[in-house]
XYZ file of C-alpha atoms in Angstrom:
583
model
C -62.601 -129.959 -24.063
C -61.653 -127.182 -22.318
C -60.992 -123.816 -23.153
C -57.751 -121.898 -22.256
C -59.383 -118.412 -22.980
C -62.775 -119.206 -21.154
C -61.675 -117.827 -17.632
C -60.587 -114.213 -19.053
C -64.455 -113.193 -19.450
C -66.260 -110.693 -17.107
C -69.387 -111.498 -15.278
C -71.654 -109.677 -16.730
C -72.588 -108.545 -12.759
C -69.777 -106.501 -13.163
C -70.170 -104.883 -15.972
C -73.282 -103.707 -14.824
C -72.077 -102.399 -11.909
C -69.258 -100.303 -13.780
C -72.033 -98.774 -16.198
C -74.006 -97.526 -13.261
C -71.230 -95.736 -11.703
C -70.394 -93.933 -14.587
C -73.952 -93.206 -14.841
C -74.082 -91.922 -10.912
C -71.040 -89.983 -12.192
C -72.421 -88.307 -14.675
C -75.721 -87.280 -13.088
C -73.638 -86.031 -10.095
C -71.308 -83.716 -12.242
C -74.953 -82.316 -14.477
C -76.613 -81.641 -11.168
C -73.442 -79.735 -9.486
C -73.155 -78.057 -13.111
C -77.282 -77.153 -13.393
C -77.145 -75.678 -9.438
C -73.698 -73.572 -10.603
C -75.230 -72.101 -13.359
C -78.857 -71.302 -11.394
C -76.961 -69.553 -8.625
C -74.877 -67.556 -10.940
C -77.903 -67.103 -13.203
C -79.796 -66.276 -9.795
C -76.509 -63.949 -8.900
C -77.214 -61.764 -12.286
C -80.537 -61.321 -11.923
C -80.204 -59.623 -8.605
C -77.260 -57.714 -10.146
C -79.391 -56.329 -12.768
C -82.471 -55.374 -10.773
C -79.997 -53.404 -8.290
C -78.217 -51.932 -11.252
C -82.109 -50.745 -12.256
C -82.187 -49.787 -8.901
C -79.615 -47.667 -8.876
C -80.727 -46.306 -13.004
C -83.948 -45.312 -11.341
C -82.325 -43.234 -8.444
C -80.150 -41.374 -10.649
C -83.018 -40.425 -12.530
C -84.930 -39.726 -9.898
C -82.034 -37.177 -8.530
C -81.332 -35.663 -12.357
C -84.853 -34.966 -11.590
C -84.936 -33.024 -8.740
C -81.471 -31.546 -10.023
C -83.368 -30.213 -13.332
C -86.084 -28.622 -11.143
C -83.545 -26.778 -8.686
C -81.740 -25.448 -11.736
C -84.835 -24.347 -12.845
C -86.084 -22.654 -10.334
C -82.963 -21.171 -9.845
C -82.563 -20.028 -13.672
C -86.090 -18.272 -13.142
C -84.723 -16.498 -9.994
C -81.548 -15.261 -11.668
C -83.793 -14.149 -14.946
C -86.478 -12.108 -12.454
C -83.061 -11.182 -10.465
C -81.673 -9.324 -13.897
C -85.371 -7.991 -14.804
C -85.016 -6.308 -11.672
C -81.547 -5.156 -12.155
C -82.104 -3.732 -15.875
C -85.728 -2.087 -14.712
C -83.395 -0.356 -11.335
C -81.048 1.091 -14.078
C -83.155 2.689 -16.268
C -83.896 -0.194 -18.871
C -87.803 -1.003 -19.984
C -90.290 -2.543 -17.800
C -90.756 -5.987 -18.287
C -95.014 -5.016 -18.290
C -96.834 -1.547 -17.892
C -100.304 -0.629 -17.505
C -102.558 0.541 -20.186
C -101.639 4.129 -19.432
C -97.874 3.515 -19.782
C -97.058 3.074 -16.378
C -96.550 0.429 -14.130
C -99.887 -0.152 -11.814
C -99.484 2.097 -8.492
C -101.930 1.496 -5.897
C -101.041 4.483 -3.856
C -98.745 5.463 -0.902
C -99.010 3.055 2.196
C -96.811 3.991 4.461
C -95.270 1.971 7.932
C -94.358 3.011 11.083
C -91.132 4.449 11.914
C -88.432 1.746 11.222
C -86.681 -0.005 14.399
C -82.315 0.757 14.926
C -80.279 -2.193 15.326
C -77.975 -4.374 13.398
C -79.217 -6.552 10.574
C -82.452 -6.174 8.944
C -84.286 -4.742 11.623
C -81.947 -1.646 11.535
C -83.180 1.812 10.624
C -81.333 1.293 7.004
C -83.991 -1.902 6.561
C -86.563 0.119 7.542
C -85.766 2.580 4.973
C -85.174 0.522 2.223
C -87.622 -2.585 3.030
C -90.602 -2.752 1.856
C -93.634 -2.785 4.565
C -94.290 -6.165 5.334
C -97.633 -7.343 3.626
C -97.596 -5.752 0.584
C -96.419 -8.367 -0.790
C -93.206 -7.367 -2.351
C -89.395 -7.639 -1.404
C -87.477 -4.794 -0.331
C -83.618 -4.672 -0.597
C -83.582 -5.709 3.188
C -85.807 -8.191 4.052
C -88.558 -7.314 6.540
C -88.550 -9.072 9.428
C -91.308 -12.472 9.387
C -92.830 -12.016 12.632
C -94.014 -8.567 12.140
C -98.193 -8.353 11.451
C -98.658 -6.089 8.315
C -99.125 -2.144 9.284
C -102.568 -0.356 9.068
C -102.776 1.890 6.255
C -102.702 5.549 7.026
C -103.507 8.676 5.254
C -105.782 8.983 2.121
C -107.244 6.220 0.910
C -105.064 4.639 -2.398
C -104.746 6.359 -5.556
C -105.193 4.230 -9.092
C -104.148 6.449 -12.349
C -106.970 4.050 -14.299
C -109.494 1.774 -13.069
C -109.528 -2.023 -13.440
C -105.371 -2.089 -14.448
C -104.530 -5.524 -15.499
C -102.176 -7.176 -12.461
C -98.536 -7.428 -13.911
C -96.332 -10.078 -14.199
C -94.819 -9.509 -11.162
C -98.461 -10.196 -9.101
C -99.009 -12.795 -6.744
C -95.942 -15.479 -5.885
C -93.917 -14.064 -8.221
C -90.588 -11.922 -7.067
C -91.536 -8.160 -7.975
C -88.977 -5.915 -9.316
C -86.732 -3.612 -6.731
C -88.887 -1.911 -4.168
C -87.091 0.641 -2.300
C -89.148 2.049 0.359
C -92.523 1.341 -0.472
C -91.943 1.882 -3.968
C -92.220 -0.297 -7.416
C -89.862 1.022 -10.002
C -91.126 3.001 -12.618
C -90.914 3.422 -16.430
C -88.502 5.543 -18.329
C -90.703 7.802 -20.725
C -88.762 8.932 -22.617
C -89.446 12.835 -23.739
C -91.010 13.431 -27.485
C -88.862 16.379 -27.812
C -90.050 20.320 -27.330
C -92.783 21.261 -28.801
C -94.773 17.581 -29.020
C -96.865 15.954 -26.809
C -96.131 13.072 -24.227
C -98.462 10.360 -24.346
C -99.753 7.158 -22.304
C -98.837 8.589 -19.107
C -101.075 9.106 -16.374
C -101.484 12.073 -13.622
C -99.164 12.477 -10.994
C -101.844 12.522 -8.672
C -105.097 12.002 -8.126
C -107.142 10.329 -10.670
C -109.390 12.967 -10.990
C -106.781 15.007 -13.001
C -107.968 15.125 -16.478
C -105.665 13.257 -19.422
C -105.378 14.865 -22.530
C -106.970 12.126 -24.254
C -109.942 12.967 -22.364
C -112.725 15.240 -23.202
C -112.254 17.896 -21.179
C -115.713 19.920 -20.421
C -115.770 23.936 -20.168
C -118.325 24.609 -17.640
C -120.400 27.802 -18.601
C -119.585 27.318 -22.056
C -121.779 26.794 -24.805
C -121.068 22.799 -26.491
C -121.187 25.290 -29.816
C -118.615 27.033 -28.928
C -115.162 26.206 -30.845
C -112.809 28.107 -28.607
C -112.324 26.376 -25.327
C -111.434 27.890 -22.149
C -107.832 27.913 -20.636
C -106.876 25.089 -18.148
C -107.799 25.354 -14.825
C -105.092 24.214 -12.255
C -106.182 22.971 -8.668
C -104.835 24.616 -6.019
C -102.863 22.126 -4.537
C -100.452 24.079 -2.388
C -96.794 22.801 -2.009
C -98.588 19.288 -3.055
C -97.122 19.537 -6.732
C -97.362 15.732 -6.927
C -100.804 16.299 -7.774
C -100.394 18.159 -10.722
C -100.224 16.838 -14.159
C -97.524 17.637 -16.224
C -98.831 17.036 -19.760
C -101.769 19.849 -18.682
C -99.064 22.571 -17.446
C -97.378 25.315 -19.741
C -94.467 25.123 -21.430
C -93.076 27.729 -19.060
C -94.318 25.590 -15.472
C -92.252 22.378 -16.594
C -88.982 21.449 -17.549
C -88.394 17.567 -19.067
C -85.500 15.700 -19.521
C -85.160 12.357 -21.278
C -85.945 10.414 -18.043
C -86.999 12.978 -15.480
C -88.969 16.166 -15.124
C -89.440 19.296 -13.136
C -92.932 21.157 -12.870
C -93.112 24.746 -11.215
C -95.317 26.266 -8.798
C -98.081 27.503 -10.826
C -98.907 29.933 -7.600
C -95.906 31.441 -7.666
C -93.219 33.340 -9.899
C -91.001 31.090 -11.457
C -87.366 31.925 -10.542
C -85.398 28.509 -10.825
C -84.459 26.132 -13.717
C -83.337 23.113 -13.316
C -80.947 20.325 -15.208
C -79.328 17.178 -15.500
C -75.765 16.871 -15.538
C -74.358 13.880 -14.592
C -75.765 10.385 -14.169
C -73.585 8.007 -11.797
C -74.498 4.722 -12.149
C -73.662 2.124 -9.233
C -73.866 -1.118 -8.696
C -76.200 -1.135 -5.120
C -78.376 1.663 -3.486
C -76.353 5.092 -3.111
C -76.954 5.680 0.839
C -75.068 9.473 0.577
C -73.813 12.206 -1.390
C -71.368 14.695 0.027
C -69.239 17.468 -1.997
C -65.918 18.688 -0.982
C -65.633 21.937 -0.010
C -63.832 23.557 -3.320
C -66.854 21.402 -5.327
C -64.520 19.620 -7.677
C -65.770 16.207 -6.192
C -68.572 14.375 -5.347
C -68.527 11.355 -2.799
C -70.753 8.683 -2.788
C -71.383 5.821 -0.285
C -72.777 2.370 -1.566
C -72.358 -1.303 -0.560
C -69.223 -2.316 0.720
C -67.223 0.826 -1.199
C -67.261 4.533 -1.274
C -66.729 6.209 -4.154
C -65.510 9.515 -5.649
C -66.455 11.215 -8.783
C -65.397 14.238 -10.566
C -67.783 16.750 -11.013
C -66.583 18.201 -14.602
C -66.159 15.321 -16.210
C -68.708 12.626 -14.393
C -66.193 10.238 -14.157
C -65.224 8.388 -10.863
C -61.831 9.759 -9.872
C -61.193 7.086 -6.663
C -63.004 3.862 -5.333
C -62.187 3.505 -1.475
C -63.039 -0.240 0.303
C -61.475 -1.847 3.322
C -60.303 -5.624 1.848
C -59.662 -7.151 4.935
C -63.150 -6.910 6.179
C -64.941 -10.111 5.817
C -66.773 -10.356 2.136
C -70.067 -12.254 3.149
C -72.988 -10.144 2.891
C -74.132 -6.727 2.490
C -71.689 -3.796 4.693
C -73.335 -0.471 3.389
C -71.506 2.917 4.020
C -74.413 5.343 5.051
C -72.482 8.510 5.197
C -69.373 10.347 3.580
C -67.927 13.395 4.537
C -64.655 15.434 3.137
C -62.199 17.074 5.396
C -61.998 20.657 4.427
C -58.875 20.633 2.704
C -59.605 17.655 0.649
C -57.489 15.560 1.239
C -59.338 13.207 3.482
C -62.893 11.474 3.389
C -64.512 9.966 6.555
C -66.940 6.898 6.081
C -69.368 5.388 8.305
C -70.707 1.998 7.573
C -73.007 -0.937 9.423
C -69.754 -2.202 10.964
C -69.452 0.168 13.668
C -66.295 1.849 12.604
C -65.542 5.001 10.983
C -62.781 4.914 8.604
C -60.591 8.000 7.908
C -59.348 7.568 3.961
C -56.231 9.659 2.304
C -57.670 10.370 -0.587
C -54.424 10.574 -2.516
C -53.039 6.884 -1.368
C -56.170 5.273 -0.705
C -55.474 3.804 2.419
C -56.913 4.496 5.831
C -55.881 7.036 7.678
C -57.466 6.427 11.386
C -60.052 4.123 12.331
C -62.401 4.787 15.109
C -64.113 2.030 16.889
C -66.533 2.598 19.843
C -69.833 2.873 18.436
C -72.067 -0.574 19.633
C -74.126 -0.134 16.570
C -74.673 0.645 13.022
C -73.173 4.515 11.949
C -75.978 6.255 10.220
C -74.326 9.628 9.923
C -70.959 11.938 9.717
C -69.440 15.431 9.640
C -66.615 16.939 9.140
C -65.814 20.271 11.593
C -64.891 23.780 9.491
C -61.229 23.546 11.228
C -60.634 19.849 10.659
C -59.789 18.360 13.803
C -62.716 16.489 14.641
C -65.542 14.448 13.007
C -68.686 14.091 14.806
C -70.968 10.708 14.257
C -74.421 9.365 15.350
C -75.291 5.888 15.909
C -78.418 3.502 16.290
C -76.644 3.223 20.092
C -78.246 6.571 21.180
C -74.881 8.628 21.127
C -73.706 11.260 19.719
C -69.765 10.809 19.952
C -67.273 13.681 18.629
C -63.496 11.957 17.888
C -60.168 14.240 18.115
C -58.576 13.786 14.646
C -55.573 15.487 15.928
C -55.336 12.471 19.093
C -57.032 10.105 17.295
C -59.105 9.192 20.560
C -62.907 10.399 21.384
C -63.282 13.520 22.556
C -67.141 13.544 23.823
C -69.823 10.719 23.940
C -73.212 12.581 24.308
C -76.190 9.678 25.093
C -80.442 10.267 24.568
C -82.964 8.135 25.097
C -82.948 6.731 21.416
C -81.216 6.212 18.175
C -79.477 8.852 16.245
C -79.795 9.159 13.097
C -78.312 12.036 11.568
C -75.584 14.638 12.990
C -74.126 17.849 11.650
C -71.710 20.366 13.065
C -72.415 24.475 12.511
C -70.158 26.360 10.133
C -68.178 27.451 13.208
C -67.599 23.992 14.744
C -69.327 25.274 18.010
C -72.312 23.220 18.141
C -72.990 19.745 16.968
C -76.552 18.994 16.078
C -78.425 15.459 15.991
C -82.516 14.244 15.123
C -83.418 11.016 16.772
C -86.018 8.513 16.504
C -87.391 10.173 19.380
C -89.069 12.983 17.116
C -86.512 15.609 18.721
C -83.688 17.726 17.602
C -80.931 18.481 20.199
C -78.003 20.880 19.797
C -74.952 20.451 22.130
C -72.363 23.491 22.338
C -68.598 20.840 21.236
C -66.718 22.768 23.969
C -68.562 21.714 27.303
C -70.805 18.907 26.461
C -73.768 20.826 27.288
C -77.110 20.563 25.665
C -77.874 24.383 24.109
C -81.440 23.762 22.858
C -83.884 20.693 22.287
C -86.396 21.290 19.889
C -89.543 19.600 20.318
C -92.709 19.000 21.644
C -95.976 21.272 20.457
C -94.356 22.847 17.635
C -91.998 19.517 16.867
C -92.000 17.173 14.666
C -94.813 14.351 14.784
C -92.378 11.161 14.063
C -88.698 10.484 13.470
C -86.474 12.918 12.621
C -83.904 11.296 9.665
C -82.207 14.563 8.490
C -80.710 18.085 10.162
C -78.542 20.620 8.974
C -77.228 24.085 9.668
C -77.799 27.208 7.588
C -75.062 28.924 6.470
C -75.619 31.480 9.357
C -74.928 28.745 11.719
C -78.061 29.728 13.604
C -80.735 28.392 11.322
C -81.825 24.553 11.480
C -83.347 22.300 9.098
C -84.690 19.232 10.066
C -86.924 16.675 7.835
C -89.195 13.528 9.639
C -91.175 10.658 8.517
C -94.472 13.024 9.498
C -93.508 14.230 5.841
C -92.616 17.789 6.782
C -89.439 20.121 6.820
C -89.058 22.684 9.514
C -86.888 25.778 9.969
C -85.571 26.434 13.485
C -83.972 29.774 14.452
C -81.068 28.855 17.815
C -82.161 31.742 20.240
C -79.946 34.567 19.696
C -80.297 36.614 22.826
C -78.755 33.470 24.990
C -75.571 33.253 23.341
C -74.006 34.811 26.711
C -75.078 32.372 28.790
C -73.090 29.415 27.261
C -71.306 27.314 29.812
C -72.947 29.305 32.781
C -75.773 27.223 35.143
C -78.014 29.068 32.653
C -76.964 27.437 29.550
C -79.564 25.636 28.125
C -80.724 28.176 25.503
C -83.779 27.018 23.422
C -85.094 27.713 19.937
C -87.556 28.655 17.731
C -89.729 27.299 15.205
C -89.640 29.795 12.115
C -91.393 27.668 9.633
C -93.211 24.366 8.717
C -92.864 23.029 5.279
C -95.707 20.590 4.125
C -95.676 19.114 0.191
C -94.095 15.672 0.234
C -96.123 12.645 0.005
C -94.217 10.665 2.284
C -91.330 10.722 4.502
C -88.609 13.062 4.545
C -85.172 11.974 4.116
C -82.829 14.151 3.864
C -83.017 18.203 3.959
C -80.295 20.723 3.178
C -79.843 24.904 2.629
C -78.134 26.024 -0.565
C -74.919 28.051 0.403
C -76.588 31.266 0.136
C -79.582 30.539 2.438
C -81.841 31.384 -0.518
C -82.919 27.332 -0.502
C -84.349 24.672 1.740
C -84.071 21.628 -0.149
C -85.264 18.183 0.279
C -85.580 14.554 -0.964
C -88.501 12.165 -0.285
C -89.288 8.127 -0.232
C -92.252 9.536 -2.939
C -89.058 10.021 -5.281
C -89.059 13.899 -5.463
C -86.414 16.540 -4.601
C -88.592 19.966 -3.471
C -86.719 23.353 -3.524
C -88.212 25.716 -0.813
C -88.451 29.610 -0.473
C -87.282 29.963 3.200
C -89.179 33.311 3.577
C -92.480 32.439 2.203
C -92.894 28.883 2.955
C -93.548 27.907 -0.527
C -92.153 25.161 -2.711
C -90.549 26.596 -6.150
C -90.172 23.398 -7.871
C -90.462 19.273 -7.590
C -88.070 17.413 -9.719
C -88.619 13.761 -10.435
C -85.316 12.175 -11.263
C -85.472 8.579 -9.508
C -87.611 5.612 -9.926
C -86.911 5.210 -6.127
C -86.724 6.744 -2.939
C -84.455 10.137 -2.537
C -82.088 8.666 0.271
C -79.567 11.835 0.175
C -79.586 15.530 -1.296
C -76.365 17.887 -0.694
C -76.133 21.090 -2.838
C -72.029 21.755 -3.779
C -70.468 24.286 -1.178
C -69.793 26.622 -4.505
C -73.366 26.780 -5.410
C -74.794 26.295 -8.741
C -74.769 22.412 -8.509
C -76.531 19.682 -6.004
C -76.310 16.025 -5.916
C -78.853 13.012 -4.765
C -78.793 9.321 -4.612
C -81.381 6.959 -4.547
C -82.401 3.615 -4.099
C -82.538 3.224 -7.644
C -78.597 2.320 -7.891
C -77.958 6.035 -9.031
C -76.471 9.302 -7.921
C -77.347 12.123 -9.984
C -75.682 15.714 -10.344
C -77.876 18.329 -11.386
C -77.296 22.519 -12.209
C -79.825 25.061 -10.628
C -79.752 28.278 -11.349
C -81.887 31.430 -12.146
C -84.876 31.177 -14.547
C -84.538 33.406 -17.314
């Protein structure tokens, strides 16, 4: 019988066949699925290791970041140790004696004029190369160290433990050679100061010390009185703690001590400190002494003299800011009203004091301005120059009225009382004196009788005949303009020479800057050993050594009234001071 439904069924060929493609179908879509998800899985896997990557650079550079600010967190903390120990704050370390370890004076050769750090002001106020310690002006890398001359060093204690500042590490401001020193304060009259050391030599005795009493019997009770060593003018060498009452004279951070050879006739005092924020370069008074000018880095500055406080602050602002532009001399015109400044820029800058703005700017100089003055009359200011001129400018015609050239660089100038003859001291260890009206050189004062090395500092007597001049050989000398010549100016005869009155030997290193005291009763003079020596012109001998910086004595200028002189120092400071009779 046949079935009506029978034809509707599949093969079961086909079914098959239908089962496997859905099968084929399936694997296809798990494999295209599996190799998606292994490249993406593949994709994060790189992702991550370059985000670990990039983790490890960045800490890596936080690194290096943490040890630059470091390092520079260590230089700015030494920086302001240095700053706080130049302004009179405690030492970060002294030696066992109270005072910093001081190896002695070693002294380099006559510094080099030019522009930048090689210039005479680098020279000055750089530290030798060698020694290990940075100046304010960096000394110059490809210069071998200098031999050490003079006596061999001096140590106020044997075996000193080395300081913090020893080895790699930056040393506090050295100004010329010079560490800074501790602030001892004084105990007050009538006490003793302790834990500091001899001026000198280390042979001085201390007052801790058992002093023997030669020819004295150890039963005696009363001891003999001290003995002082003749040292001369050298009153470095003396001890202060084993002087008199009467042969000293202590402040709370300086001191004076007296010739013990001779009669005391001075006193000495502080009266104003001037704190500043760089190395005072020059003092200068005006003429009526109600004002004291000071020049510094990039600024001069005035100060009144009552009072102490600084009456004007005088800086060019459209000069360019980078770096260091220090003015290295100030001078007052006569009436007051006007200070002249000469600074590394080449230019001297004429300020009303009043409006402080510039007056007249001179230009012509091809290198750093080391020194100014102002003539008596006030029409001209004369300037020397590291380019081995002398140049005199017309105030009046605000043009140059002589250029006078030597065979090397000027560094210091001053005009006589009369405005007649303009004086200058070179690096060539000479002093030359040129009469202002013809140009003519009146006297050159050298040679036998001369000075030995560079000559940083001249100046006139009141007289307008005698000459100071100081040098790096450490010594002053007096010069007397030959008074039997003064006819023969301007003639074919008119070279007139000089004299050589007096030498003055007593500072422990170089000379700086020298001066007379209005009255001509004075020679004075500051020195890179820190000290400020008054001299007796007649006699030769020094009256007094005060000790007022912890750096060198850059400039000394007594007031044209008397009764008052000014310094500055490398030490950031200008100080005014009284002398007077000793009573």
């Amino acid at each position: 019988m046949y079935n009506a439904h029978r034809g509707m069924v599949q093969p079961p060929s086909s079914s098959n066949n239908r089962l496997s493609e859905l099968f084929d179908q399936i694997r296809r879509e798990f494999e295209a699925h599996a190799q998606d998800k292994a490249g993406e899985h593949d994709q994060q896997v790189a992702q991550q290791m370059q985000e670990m990557e990039i983790v490890r650079q960045r800490v890596y550079e936080l690194e290096n970041n943490q040890l630059q600010i470091k390092q520079r967190y260590e230089e700015e903390i030494a920086r302001l140790r240095r700053e706080i120990e130049a302004r009179g704050g405690p030492p970060s370390h002294v030696g066992v004696s109270g005072l910093p370890p001081h190896g002695g004076v070693t002294q380099s050769g006559p510094p080099s004029i030019g522009h930048g750090p090689s210039n005479l002001f680098g020279g000055i106020m750089a530290n030798p190369p060698g020694q290990g310690n940075p100046g304010l002006v960096p000394p110059t890398q490809d210069q071998p160290p200098p031999p050490q001359q003079g006596p061999p060093p001096h140590q106020m204690q044997q075996n000193l433990p080395q300081g913090p500042y020893q080895g790699n590490y930056p040393q506090p401001p050295v100004v010329n050679g010079y560490g800074s020193q501790a602030q001892i304060p004084s105990p007050g009259p009538g006490k003793q100061r302790t834990n500091r050391g001899p001026l000198g030599h280390a042979s001085t005795p201390q007052q801790s010390q058992s002093i023997p009493y030669p020819g004295t019997s150890p039963q005696m009770g009363r001891p003999s009185p001290p003995h002082f060593p003749n040292v001369g003018n050298m009153l470095a060498d003396l001890d202060p703690d084993q002087m008199r009452p009467d042969q000293k004279r202590e402040g709370t951070d300086w001191f004076a001590v007296f010739n013990p050879n001779v009669r005391r006739s001075l006193d000495v005092e502080l009266v104003h400190n001037l704190v500043h924020e760089s190395v005072v370069c020059c003092v200068r008074f005006s003429r009526d002494g109600r004002f004291v000018a000071t020049g510094c880095n990039r600024s001069a500055q005035i100060f009144d003299v009552q009072t102490g406080s600084r009456y004007a602050q005088l800086q060019d602002e459209s000069v360019d800011k980078d770096g260091d532009l220090y003015i290295r001399s100030v001078c007052f015109s006569p009436d007051g009203k006007f200070l002249a400044t000469g600074a590394e820029d080449k230019q001297i800058r004429v300020w009303e004091i009043a409006t402080r703005t510039i007056r007249a700017n001179f230009g012509g100089h091809t290198q750093d301005i080391y020194s100014l003055d102002y003539a008596s009359n006030g029409k001209y200011i004369a300037s020397g120059s590291g380019d081995h001129t002398v140049r005199v400018w017309d105030l009046e015609r605000n043009s140059e009225l002589l250029s006078l050239a030597i065979e090397d660089g000027v560094t210091t100038v001053a005009i006589s009382p009369n405005g007649d003859y303009v004086a200058a001291g070179s690096l060539d260890k000479s002093v030359r004196v040129w009469s202002i009206t013809t140009g003519n050189v009146i006297a050159r004062l050298d040679g036998i009788e001369g000075h030995k090395d560079s000559v940083y500092s001249v100046a006139f007597g009141p007289d307008g005949e005698t000459l100071v001049s100081g040098s790096l050989d450490k010594t002053i000398k007096m010069w007397q303009l030959s008074p039997d010549s003064r006819g023969l100016m301007g003639s074919s005869q008119g070279q007139r020479g000089g004299r050589l009155v007096r030498t003055f030997e007593g500072h422990k290193d170089f000379v700086l800057s020298v001066a007379m005291t209005p009255d001509a009763e004075w020679v004075m003079s500051g020195s890179k050993d820190r000290g400020v020596q008054f001299w007796n012109p007649r006699s030769g001998d020094t009256q007094l050594m005060l000790q007022g910086h912890k750096n060198s004595v850059i400039s000394v200028a007594p007031s044209p009234q008397g009764e008052l002189f000014a310094t500055g120092s490398g030490d950031m400071r200008a100080r005014i001071w009284r002398y007077g009779p000793y009573r």
